[in-house]
XYZ file of C-alpha atoms in Angstrom:
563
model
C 119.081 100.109 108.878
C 120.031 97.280 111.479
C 120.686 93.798 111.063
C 120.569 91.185 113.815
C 124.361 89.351 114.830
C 122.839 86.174 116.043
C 125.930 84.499 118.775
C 126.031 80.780 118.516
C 124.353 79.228 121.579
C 125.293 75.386 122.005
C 128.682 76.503 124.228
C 129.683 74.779 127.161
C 128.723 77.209 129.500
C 124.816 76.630 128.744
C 125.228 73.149 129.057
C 126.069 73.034 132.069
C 123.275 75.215 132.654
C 120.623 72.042 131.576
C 121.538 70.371 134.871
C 119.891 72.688 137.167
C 115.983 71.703 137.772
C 114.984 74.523 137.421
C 115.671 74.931 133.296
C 112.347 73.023 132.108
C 110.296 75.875 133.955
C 112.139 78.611 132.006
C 111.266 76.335 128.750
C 107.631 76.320 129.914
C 108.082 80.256 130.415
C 109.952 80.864 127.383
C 106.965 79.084 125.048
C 104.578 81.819 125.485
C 106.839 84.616 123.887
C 108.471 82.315 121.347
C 104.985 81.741 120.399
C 103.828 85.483 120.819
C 106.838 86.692 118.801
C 106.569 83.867 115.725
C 102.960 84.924 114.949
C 103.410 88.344 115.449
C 106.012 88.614 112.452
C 104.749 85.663 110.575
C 101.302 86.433 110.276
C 101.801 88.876 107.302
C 103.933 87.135 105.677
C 102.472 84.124 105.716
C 99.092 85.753 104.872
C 100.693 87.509 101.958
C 102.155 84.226 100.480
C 98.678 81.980 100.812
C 97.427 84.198 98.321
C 99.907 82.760 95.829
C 97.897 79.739 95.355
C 94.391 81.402 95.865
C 92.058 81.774 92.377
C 90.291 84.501 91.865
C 88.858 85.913 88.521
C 88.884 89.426 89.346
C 92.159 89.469 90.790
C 93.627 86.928 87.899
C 91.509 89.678 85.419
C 93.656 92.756 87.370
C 96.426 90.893 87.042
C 96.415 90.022 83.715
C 95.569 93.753 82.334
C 98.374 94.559 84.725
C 100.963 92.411 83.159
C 100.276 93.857 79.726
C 100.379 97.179 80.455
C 101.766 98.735 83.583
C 104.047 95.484 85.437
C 106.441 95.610 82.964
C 107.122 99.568 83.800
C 106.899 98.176 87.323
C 109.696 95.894 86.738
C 111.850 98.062 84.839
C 111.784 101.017 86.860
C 112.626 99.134 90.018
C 115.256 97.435 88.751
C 116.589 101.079 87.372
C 116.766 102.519 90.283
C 117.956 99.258 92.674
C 121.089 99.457 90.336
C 121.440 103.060 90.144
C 121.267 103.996 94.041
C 123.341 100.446 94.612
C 126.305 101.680 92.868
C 125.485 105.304 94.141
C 125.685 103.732 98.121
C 128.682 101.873 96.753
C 130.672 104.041 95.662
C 130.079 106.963 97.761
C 130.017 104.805 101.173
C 133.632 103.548 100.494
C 134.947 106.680 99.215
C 133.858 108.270 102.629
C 134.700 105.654 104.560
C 138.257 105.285 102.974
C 138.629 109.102 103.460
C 138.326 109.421 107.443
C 139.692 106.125 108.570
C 142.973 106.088 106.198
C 143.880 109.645 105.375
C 144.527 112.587 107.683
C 142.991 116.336 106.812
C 142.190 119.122 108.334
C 138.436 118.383 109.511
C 138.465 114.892 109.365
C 137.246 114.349 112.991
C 134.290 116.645 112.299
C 133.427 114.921 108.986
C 133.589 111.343 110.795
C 130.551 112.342 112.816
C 129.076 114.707 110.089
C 128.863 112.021 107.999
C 126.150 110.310 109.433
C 123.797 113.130 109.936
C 122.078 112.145 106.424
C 120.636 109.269 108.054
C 118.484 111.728 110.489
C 116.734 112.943 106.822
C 113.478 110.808 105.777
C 114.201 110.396 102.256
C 110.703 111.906 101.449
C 111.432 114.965 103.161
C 114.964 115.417 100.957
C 112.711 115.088 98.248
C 110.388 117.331 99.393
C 113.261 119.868 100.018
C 114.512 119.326 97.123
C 111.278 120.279 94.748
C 110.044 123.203 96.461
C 113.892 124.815 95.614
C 113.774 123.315 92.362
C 110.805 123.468 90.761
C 109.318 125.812 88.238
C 108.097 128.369 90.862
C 110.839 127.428 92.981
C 113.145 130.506 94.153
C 116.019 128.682 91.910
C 114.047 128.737 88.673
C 112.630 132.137 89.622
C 116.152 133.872 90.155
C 117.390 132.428 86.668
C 114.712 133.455 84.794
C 114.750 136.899 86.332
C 118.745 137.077 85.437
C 118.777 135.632 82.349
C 115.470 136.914 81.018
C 114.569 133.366 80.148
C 111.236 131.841 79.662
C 109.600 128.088 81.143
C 111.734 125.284 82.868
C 115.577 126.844 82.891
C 116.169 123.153 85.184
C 115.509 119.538 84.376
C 112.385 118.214 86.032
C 112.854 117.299 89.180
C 110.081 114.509 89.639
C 112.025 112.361 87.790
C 114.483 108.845 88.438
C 117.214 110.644 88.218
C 116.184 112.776 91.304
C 114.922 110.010 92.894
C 118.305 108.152 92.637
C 120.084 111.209 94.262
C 117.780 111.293 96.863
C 118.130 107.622 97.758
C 122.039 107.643 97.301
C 121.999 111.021 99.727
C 119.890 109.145 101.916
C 121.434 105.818 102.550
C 124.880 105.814 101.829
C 125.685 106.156 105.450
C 124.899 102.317 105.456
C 127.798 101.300 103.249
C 129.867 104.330 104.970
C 129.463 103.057 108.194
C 130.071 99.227 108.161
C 132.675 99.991 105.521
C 134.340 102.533 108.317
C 134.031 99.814 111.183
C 136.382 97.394 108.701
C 138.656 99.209 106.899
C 139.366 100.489 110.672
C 139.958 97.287 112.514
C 141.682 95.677 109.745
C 143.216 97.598 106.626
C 145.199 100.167 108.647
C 147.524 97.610 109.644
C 147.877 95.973 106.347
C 148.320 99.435 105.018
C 151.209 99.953 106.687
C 152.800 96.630 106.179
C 151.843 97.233 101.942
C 153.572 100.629 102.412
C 156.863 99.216 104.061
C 157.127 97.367 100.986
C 156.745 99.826 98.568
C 153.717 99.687 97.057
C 151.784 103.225 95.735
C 149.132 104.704 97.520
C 146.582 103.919 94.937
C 147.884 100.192 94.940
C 147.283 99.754 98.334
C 143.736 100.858 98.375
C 142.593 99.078 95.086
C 144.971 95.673 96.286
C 144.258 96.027 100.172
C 141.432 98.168 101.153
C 138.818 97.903 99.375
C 139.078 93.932 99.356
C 139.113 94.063 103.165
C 136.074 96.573 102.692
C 134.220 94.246 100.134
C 131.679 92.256 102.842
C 130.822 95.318 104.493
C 130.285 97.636 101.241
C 127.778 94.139 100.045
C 126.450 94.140 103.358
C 125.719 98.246 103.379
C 124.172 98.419 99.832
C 121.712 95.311 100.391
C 120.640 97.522 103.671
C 120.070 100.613 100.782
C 118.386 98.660 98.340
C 115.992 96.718 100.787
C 115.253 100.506 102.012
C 114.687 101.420 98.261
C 112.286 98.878 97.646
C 110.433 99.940 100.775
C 109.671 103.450 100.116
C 106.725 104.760 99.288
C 107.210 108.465 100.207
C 109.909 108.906 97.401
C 108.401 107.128 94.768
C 104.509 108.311 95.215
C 105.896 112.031 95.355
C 107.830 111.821 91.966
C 105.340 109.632 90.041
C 107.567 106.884 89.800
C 106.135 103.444 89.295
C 107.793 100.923 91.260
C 106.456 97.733 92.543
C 105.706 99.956 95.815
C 103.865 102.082 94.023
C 101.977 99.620 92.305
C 101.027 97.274 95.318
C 99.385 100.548 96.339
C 97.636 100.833 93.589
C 96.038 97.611 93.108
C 94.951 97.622 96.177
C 93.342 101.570 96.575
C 92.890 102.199 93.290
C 91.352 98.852 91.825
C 89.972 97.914 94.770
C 91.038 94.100 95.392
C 93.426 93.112 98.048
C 94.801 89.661 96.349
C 95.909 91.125 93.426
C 97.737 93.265 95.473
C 98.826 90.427 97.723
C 100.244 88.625 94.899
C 102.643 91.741 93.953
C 103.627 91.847 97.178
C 104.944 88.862 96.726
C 107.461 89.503 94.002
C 108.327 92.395 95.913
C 109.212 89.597 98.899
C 111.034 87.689 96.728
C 113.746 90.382 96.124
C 113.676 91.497 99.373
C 114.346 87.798 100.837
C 117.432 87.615 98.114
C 118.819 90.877 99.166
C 118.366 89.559 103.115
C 120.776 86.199 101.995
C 123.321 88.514 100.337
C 123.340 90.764 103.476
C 123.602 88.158 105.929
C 126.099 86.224 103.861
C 128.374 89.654 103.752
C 127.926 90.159 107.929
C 128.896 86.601 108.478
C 132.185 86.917 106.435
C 132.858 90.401 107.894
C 132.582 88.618 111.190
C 134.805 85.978 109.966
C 137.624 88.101 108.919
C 137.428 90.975 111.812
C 138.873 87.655 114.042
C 141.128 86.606 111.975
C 142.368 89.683 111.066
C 141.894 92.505 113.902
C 144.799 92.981 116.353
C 143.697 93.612 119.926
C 146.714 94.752 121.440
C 148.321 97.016 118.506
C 147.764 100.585 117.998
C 146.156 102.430 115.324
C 148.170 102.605 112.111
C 149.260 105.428 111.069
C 147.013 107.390 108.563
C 148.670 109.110 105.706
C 148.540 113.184 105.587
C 147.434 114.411 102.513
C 148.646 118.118 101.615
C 147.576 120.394 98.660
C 145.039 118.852 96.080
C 144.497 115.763 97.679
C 143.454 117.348 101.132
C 141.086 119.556 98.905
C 139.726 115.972 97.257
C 139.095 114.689 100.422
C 137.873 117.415 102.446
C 135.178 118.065 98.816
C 134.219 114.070 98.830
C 133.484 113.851 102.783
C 131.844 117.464 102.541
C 129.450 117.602 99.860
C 127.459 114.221 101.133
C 126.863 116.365 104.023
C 125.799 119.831 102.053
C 123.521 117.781 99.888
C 121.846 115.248 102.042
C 121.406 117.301 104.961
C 122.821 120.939 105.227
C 120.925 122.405 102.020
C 117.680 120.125 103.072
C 117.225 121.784 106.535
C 117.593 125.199 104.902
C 115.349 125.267 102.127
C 113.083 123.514 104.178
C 113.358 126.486 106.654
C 112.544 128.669 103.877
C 108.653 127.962 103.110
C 108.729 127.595 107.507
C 110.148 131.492 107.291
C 107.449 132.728 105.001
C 105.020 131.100 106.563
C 106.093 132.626 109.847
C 105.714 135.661 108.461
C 102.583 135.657 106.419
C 99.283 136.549 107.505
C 97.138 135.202 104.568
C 98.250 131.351 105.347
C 99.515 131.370 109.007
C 101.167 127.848 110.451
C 98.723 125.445 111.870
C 100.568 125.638 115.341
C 96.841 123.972 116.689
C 96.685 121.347 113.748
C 100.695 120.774 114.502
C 100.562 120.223 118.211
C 97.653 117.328 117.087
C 99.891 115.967 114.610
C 102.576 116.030 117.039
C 100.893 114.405 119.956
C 99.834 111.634 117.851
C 103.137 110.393 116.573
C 104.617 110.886 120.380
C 101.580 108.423 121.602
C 102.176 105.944 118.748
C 105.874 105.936 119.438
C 105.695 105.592 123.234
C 103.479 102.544 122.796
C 104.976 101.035 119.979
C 108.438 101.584 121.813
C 106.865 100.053 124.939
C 105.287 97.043 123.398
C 108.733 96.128 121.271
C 111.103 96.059 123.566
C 108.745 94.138 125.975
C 108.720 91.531 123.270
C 112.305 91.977 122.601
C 113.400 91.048 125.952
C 110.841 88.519 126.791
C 112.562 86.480 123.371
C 115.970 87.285 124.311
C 115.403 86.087 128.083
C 113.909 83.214 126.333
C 116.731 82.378 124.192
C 119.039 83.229 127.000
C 117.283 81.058 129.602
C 116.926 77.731 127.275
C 119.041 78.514 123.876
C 117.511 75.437 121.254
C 116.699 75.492 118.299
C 112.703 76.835 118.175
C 114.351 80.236 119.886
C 117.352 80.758 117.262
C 114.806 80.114 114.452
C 112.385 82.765 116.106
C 115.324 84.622 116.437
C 115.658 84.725 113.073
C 112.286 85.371 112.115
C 112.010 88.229 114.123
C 114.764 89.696 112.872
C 113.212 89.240 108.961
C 110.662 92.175 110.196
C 112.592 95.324 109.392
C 113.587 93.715 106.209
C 109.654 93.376 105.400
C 108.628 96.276 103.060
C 106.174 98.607 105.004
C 103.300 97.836 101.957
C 103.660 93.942 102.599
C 103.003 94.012 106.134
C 99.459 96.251 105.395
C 98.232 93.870 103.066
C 99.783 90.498 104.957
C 97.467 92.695 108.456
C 94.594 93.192 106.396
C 93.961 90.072 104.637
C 93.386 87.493 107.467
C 91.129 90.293 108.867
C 89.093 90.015 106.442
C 88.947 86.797 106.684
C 88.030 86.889 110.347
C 85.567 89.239 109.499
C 83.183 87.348 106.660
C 83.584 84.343 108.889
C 82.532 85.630 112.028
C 81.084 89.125 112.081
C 80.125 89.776 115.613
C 84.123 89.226 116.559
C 84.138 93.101 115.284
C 87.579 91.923 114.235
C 87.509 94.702 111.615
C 86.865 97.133 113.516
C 89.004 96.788 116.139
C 92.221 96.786 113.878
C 91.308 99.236 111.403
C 89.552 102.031 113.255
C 91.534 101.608 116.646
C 95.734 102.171 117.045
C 95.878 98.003 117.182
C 95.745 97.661 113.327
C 99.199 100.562 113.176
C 100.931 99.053 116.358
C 100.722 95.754 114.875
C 102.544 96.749 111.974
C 104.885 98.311 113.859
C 105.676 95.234 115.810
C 106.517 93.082 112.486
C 108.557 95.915 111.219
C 110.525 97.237 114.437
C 110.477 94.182 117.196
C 114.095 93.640 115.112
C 115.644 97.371 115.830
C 114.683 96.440 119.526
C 115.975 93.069 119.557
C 119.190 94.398 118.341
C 120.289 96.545 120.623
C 119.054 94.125 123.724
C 121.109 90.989 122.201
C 123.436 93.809 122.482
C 123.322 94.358 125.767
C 123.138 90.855 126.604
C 126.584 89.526 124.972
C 128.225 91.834 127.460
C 126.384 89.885 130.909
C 129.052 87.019 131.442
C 126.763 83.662 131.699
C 128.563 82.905 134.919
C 126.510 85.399 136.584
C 123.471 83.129 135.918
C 125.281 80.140 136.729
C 126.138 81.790 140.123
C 122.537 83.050 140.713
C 120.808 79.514 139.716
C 123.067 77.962 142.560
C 121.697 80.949 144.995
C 117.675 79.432 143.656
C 117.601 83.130 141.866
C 115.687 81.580 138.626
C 113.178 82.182 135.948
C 111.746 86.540 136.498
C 113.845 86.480 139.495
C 116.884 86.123 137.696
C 115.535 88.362 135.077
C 114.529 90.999 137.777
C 117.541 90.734 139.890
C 120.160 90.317 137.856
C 119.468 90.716 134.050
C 117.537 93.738 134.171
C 119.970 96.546 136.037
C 122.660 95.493 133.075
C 119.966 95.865 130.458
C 118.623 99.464 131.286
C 121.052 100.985 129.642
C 120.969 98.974 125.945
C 116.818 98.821 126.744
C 116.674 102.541 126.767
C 118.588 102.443 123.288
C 115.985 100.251 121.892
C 113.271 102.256 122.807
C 114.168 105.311 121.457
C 115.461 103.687 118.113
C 112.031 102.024 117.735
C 110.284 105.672 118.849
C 112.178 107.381 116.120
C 111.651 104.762 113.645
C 108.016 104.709 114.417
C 107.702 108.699 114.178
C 109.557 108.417 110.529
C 107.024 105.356 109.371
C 104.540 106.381 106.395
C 103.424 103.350 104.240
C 101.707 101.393 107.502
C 101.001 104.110 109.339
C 99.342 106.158 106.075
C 96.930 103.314 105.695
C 95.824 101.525 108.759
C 95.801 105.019 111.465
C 92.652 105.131 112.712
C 90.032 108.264 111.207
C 91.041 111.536 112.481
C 94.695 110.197 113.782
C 97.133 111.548 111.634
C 100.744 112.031 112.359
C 103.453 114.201 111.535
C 104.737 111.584 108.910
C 101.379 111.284 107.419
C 100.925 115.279 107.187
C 103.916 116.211 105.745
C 103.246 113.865 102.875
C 99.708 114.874 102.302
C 100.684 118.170 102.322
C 103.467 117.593 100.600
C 101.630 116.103 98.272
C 98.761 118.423 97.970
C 101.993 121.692 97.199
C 101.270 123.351 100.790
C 105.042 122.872 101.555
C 105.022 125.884 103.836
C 102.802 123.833 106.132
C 104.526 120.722 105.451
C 107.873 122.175 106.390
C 106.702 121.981 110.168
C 106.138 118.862 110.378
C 109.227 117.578 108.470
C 111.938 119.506 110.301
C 110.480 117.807 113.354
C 110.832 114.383 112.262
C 114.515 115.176 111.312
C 114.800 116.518 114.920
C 113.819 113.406 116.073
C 116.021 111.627 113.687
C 118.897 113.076 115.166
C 118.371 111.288 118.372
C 119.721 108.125 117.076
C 122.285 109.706 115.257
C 123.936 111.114 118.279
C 124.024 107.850 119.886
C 125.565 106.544 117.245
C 128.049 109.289 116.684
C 128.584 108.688 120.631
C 129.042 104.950 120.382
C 131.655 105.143 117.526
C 133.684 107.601 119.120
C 133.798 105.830 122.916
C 135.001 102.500 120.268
């Protein structure tokens, strides 16, 4: 759900900053973690994309069947659902957004937080929610037939696209919402005004002013939705839906052959790598127009106070995002945790839980630990000697999180194998599938960009005059990191790691397949149970991950409201 705001490097502070002797050493220091960083993340990918040009009859044979039977379905069905949930994101992210930043209702403060508290929901555990309510022995379906003295389904099937659309929209519209908030804020308020002082109708000015203000960041927010979409493998496995996700799974479990599955994963990376160009094209014209157009030194327009119906539209528009994507979640998920409380036949498996528990804690401390280590190692780097090897590392590590979770397992799992026909004593294998290296890895490629974030973060607010003031003292290379860097980093480092922590608790597809035997987590157990109809035990484990998804939620919430 982050991107990464890369700040031009070539000013004239670091050039001055070449004429100190000391600059080639941090080059020779900053090699190793450029290095580190650039095969970490392109390893997969580049693993994943060899296989393009690799012959092989049984995957060619897999292929082929696949393309007359089940790839077209593939196709289709993504495509469905990418243009379904994109307008879904669309138009309920604006419509939010426009809401609390340029109307004024009773509740709109709460709602501006409230908003956001979908994005603490896994979007397989809405859909869990969802079905146990919903489905045929579902307390819903029960209670109608019981009033109306009905008989079978009284409800459309919920494993369906149309479900899994809702959940998606319910799910990630806070991505549109919130860069769509963060423009219309610093920039169509004031316009606003101006377009009212000349008389033009409240709808005018949002269709004429607003929303084309809003336009980058709504792009920018639904390729973030759909790149999430294409990822998910909780959703779409659950429901039965067949999506290229689904299907890279598939080829590769099912039928047995990794290429074949390698070569769907690269369509899949083809989409993906269009919807990254269309995001970062949108960020670097909302960039472009937030200087041009904010005003620094002006106050906050003022919002227009809506009375009778209209405060009742916009108090139903901001509220029922809310209801649906997280309020009514929690509780029916609380529902099968109440029963199962109480019942003495199929008690909770506090023991089993604690396991489960302990698990995705260890995984996320280390993964947390190892990201940001590499996160500020490359952004010391690219601080210490900016060129043009760092800002294209830069950018490649920030490609990670874009990287659906099923590419990176097969992009990890292919050179192994390779490693391991050619040289079997390495015990490559082994140490990367039945160890935590194999998961941690993945976790790496997909996170090190959630980490880098929020340090680049921290470093565009350390003037470079401090290091030009500590190079003349001799404070260089770890010494300047140590000394001067590091106390103004804790703060944004601390961020990073528990944004990576939570992210890593949430992860299924990598973690699902490369965990080591007997090292399941509470991500991986509330699918399989989920899976399996034992909601009652999966409940535990999912209303834990969206306690942990809170976390970053309240820092965010924090964040906005300190802005």
């Amino acid at each position: 759900m982050l991107t990464i705001l890369i700040c031009g490097s070539r000013n004239a502070p670091a050039a001055r900053c070449l004429s100190f002797t000391s600059l080639p050493r941090c080059m020779r220091l900053s090699t190793l973690p450029l290095l580190l960083i650039a095969t970490i993340v392109l390893l997969p990918v580049l693993a994943v994309l060899s296989t393009v040009v690799q012959w092989n009859p049984e995957s060619a044979q897999i292929l082929r069947e696949m393309a007359a039977t089940v790839l077209p379905q593939y196709a289709a069905t993504s495509i469905a659902l990418c243009v379904m949930v994109g307008l879904g994101v669309a138009l309920l992210g604006s419509a939010t957004a426009c809401a609390v930043t340029l109307f004024d209702f009773p509740g709109r403060k709460t709602f501006e937080w409230a908003l956001l508290l979908p994005l603490a929901m896994p979007a397989y555990v809405v859909a869990y929610a969802y079905t146990d309510f919903l489905q045929y022995s579902g307390p819903a379906q029960t209670a109608l037939r019981t009033a109306t003295g009905g008989q079978g389904h009284m409800l459309p099937e919920v494993r369906s696209l149309g479900a899994a659309v809702l959940v998606f929209v319910l799910t990630l519209y806070p991505y549109v919402y919130l860069l769509a908030r963060s423009a219309l804020a610093e920039r169509a308020s004031h316009l606003m005004e101006a377009a009212r002082m000349l008389g033009a109708p409240l709808g005018r000015r949002i269709r004429a002013v607003a929303l084309p203000l809003a336009r980058p960041a709504i792009a920018a927010g639904v390729a973030l939705a759909l790149m999430e979409t294409l990822a998910d493998f909780g959703v779409s496995s659950y429901f039965g839906i067949q999506t290229f996700t689904a299907g890279i799974y598939k080829a590769w479990l099912s039928m047995d052959n990794r290429i074949a599955a390698a070569q769907l994963a690269v369509l899949l990376l083809i989409v993906v790598a269009g919807l990254l160009t269309i995001e970062r094209r949108a960020q670097r014209q909302l960039r472009f127009s937030a200087n041009k157009g904010a005003r620094a030194n002006s106050n906050e327009a003022r919002r227009v106070v809506l009375t009778g119906v209209r405060r009742f539209q916009a108090q139903l528009i901001c509220g029922l995002p809310v209801l649906l994507g997280f309020v009514l979640p929690v509780v029916f998920m609380l529902r099968p945790l109440a029963i199962g409380w109480q019942s003495s036949d199929a008690p909770l498996p506090w023991a089993s839980f604690l396991m489960w528990a302990w698990h995705s804690l260890k995984l996320g401390a280390i993964a947390a630990i190892l990201t940001v280590g590499l996160a500020l190692a490359l952004a010391f780097a690219a601080r210490s000697a900016p060129s043009r090897a760092t800002h294209a590392v830069l950018n490649i590590a920030g490609l990670g999180y874009a990287i659906p979770g099923a590419v990176i397992v097969v992009g990890l799992l292919i050179p192994v194998g390779w490693l391991q026909n050619a040289r079997p004593d390495w015990g490559v294998g082994y140490f990367l599938t039945a160890t935590i290296a194999g998961v941690l890895w993945a976790y790496l490629v997909r996170f090190c960009a959630v980490a880098l974030q929020s340090v680049q973060s921290g470093y565009s607010r350390i003037p470079r005059s401090m290091d030009e003031t500590a190079q003349t003292l001799s404070v260089t290379g770890l010494r300047l990191f140590a000394r001067v860097h590091w106390p103004l980093l804790r703060r944004s480092t601390l961020v990073a790691a528990l944004l990576v922590f939570v992210d890593v608790m949430k992860e299924l597809p990598g973690t699902l397949v490369l965990r080591p035997f007997n090292h399941d987590t509470l991500a991986v157990m509330a699918y399989q149970l989920a899976r399996d109809e034992r909601l009652g035990e999966a409940a535990l484990p999912c209303l834990a991950l969206v306690a942990a998804g809170l976390i970053p939620v309240f820092l965010l919430s924090r964040s906005l409201g300190r802005r």
